[in-house]
Tab-separated table of C-alpha atoms in Angstrom:
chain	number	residue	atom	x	y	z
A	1	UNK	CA	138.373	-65.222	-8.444
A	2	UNK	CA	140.330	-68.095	-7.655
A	3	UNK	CA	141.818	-67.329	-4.503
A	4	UNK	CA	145.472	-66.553	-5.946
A	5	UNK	CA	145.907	-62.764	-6.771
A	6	UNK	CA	148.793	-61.689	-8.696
A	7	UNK	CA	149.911	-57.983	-8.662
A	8	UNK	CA	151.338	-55.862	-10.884
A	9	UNK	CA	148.766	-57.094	-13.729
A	10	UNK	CA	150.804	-55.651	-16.545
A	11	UNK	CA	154.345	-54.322	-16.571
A	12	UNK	CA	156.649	-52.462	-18.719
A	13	UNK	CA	160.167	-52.415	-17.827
A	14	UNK	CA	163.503	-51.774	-19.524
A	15	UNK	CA	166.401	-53.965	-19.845
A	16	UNK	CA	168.306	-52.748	-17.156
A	17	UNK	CA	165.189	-52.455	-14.736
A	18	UNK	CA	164.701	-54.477	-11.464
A	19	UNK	CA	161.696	-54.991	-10.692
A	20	UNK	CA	159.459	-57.784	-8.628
A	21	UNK	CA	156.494	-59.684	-9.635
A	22	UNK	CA	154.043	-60.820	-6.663
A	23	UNK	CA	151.933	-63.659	-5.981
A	24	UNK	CA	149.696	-64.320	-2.989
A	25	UNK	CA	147.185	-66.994	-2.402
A	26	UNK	CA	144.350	-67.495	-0.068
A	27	UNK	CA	143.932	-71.022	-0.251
A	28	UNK	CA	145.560	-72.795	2.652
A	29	UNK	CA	147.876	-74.123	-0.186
A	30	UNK	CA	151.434	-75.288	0.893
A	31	UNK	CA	152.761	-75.684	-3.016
A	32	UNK	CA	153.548	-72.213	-5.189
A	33	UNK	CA	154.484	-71.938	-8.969
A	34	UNK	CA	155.499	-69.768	-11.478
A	35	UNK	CA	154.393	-70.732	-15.181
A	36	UNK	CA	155.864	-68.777	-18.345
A	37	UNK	CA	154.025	-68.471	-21.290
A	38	UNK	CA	155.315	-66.842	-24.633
A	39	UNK	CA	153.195	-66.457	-27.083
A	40	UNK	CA	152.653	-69.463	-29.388
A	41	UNK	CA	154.173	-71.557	-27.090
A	42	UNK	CA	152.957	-73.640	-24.242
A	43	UNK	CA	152.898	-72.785	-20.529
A	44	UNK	CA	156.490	-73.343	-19.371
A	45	UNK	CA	157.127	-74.865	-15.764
A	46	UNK	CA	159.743	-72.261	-14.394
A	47	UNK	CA	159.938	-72.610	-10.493
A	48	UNK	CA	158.196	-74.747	-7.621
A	49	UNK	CA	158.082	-74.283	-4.114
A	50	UNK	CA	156.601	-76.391	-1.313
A	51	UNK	CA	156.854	-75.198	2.013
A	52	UNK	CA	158.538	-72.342	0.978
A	53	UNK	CA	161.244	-75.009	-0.123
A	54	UNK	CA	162.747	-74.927	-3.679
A	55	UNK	CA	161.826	-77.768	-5.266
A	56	UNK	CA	162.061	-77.032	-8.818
A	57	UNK	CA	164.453	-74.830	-11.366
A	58	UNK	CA	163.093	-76.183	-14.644
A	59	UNK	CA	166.952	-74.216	-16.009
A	60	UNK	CA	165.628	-70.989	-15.913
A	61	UNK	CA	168.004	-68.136	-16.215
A	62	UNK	CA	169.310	-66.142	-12.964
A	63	UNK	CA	168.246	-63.030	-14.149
A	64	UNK	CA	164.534	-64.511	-12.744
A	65	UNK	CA	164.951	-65.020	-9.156
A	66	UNK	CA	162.146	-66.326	-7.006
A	67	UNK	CA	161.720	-65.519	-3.319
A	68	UNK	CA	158.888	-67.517	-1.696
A	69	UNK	CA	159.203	-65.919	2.254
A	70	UNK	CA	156.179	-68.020	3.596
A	71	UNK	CA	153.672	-70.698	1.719
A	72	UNK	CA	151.226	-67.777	1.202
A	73	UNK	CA	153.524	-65.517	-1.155
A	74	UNK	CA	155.406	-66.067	-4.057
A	75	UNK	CA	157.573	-63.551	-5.788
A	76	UNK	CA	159.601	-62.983	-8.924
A	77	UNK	CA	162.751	-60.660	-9.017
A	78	UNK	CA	163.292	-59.680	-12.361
A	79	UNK	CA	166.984	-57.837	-13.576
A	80	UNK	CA	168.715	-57.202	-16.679
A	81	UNK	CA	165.966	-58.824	-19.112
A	82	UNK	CA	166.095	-59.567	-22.880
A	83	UNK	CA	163.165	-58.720	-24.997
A	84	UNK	CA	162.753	-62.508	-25.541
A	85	UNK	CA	161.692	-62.645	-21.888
A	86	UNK	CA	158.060	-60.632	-22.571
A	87	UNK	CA	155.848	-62.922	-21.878
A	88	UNK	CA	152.539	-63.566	-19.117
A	89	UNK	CA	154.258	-65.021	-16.276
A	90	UNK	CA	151.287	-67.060	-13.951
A	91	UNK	CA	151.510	-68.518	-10.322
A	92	UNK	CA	149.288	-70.825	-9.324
A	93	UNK	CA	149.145	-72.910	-6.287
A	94	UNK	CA	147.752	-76.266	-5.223
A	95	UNK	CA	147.395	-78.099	-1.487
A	96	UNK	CA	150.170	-80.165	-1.934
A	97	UNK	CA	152.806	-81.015	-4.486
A	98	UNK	CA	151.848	-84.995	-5.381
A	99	UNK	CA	150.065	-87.988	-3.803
A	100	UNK	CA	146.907	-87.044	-5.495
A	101	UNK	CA	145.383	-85.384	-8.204
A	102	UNK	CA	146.365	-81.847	-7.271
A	103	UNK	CA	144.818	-79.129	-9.406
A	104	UNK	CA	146.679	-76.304	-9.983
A	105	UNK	CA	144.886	-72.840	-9.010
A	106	UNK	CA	146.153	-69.977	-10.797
A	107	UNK	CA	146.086	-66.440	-10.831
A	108	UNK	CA	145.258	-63.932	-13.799
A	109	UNK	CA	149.148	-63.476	-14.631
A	110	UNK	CA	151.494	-60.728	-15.161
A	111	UNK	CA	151.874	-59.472	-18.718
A	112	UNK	CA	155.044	-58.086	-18.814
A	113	UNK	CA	156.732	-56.327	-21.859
A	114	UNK	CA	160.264	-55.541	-21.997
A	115	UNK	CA	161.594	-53.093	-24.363
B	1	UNK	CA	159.640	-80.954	-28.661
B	2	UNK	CA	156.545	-81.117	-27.687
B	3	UNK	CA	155.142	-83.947	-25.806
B	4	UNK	CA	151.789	-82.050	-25.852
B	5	UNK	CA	149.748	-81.007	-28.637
B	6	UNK	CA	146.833	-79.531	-29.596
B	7	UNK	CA	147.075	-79.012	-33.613
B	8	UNK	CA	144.163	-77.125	-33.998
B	9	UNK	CA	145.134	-73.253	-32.858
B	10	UNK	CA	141.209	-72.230	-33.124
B	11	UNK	CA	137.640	-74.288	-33.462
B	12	UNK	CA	134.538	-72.148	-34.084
B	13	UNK	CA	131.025	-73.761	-33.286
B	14	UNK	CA	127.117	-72.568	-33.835
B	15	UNK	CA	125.777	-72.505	-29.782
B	16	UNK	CA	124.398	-75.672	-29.131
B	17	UNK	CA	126.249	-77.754	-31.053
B	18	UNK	CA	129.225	-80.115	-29.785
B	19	UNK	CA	132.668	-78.643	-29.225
B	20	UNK	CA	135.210	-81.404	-29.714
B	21	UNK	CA	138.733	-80.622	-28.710
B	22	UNK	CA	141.918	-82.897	-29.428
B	23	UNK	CA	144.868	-83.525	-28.214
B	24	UNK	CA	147.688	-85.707	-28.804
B	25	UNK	CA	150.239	-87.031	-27.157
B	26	UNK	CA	154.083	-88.864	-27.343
B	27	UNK	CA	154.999	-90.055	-23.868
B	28	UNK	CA	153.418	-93.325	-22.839
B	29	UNK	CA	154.694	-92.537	-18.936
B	30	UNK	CA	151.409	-90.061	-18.905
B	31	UNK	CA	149.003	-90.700	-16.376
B	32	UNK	CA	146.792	-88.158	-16.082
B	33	UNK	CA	145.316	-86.224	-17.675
B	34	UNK	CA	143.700	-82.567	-17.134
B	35	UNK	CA	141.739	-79.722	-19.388
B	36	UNK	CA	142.014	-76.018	-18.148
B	37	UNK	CA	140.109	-73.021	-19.763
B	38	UNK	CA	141.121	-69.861	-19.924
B	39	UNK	CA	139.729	-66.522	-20.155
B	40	UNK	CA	141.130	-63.116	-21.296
B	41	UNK	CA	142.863	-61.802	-18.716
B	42	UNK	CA	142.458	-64.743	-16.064
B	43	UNK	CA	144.433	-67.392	-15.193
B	44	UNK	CA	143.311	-70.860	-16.832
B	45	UNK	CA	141.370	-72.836	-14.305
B	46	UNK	CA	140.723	-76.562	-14.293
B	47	UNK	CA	137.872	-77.891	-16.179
B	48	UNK	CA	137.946	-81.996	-16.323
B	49	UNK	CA	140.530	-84.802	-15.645
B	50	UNK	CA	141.084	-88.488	-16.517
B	51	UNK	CA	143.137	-90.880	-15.407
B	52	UNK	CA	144.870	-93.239	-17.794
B	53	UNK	CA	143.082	-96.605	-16.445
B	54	UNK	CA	139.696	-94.829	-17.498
B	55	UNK	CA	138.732	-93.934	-21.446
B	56	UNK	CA	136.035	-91.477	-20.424
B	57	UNK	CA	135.154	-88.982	-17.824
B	58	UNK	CA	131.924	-86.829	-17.568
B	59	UNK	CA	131.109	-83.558	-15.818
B	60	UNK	CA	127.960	-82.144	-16.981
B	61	UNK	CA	128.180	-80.711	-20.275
B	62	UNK	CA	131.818	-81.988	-20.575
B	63	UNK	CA	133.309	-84.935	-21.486
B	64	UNK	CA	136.903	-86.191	-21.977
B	65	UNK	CA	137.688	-89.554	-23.826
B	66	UNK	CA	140.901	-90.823	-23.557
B	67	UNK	CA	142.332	-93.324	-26.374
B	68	UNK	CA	145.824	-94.788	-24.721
B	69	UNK	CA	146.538	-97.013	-27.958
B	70	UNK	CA	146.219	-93.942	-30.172
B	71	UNK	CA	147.880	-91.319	-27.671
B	72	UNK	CA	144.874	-89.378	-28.246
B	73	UNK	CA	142.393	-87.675	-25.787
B	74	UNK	CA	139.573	-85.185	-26.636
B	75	UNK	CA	137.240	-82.855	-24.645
B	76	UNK	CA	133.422	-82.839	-25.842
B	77	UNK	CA	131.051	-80.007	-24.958
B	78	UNK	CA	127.374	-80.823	-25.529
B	79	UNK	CA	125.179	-77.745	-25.793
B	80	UNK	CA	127.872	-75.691	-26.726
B	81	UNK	CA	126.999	-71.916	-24.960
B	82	UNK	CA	128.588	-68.464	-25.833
B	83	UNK	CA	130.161	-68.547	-22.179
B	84	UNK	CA	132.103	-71.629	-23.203
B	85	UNK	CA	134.365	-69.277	-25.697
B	86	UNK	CA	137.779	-69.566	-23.850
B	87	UNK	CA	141.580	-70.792	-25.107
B	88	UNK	CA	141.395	-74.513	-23.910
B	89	UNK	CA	144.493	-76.091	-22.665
B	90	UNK	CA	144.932	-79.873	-22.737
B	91	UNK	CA	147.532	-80.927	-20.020
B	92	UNK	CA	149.232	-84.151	-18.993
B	93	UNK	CA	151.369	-85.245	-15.637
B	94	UNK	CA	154.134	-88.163	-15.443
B	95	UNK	CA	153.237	-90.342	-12.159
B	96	UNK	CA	157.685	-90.214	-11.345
B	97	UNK	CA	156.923	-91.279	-7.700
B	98	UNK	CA	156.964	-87.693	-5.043
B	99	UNK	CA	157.461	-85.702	-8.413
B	100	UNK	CA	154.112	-86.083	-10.134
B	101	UNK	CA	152.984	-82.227	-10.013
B	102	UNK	CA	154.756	-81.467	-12.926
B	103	UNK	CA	152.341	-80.797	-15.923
B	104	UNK	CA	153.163	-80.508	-19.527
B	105	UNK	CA	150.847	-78.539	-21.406
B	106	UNK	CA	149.874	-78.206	-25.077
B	107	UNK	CA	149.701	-74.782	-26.445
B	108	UNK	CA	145.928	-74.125	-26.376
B	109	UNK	CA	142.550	-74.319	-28.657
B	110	UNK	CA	140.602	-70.692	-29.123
B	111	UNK	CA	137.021	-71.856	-28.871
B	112	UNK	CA	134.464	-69.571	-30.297
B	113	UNK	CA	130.997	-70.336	-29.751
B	114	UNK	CA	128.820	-68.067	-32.193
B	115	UNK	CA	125.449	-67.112	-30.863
């Protein structure tokens, strides 16, 4: 347990779904994330949020839109998704964004499948 | 392209032995330097780090030995224990001032350590 709890844990949606993906950490942590990663590929940086601040669209599409109401809770609104977008999507969270060697906590991820 | 990488997809290694790990990589504005592991179904968590003005780092059973000239760093386990089977991620941060959270990660190493 690492203190960052991601919920639904796996998720099958269609392509004209909506549907939300929720983070929530227990850390004290003032910086959220959400990773991407496909398979084969390497974890992809997709949002960042300090302070519940935007700090970070690494050009993601704006059928993934992130919410972040408070530095405890991170979520992902998902609409109108390809099949390409399956993939485990992963928060994590750290104290602060730079100055220091900030580890990154993250949770156990969302596998999501969309047919 | 990847700035990242870990060539080797999967490693298998009698328990006890030494795990070695590589990684390469292509931009000299890296810094720092960090392993994750990661479970099934978890969330990678942090493992070791180095920083570029070091070549080695040691945590117990793990090592990392960073070679700057060569663009090449690699994680040593010594025993190697059936608990250390995991997908290891080698990961690397850009020092860009306020903006050094940003990780780049290679696309993982399936260790197997065989009873």
């Amino acid at each position: 347990e690492t203190g960052v709890t991601q919920t639904p844990r796996h998720l099958v949606m269609g392509m004209t779904n909506k549907k939300s993906l929720k983070c929530e950490q227990h850390l004290g942590h003032n910086a959220m994330y959400w990773y991407k990663q496909s398979a084969k590929k390497p974890l992809e940086l997709m949002f960042v949020y300090n302070f519940k601040e935007q700090t970070e669209n690494n050009s993601v599409p704006s059928r993934f839109s992130p919410e972040c109401p408070n530095s405890s809770h991170l979520f992902l609104h998902l609409h109108t998704l390809q099949p390409e977008d399956s993939a485990l999507y992963l928060c994590a969270s750290s104290l602060t964004l730079g100055g220091g060697r900030e580890k990154l906590f993250f949770g156990s991820g969302t596998q999501l499948s969309v047919l | 392209d990847q700035q990242v990488k870990q060539n080797s997809p999967s490693l298998s290694v009698q328990e006890g032995r030494i795990s070695i790990l590589n990684c390469d990589y292509t931009n000299s504005m890296f810094d720092y330097f960090l392993w994750y592991k990661k479970y099934p179904a978890e969330g990678p968590t942090f493992l070791i780090s180095i920083s570029s003005i070091k070549d080695k780092n040691e945590d117990g059973r793990f090592t990392v030995f960073l070679n700057k000239s060569a663009k090449h760093l690699s994680l040593h386990i010594v025993p190697s224990q059936p608990g250390d089977s995991a997908v290891y991620f080698c990961a690397a941060r850009v020092n860009s001032g306020g903006s050094n959270y940003k990780l780049t990660f290679g696309k993982g190493t399936l260790l197997t350590v065989n009873p």
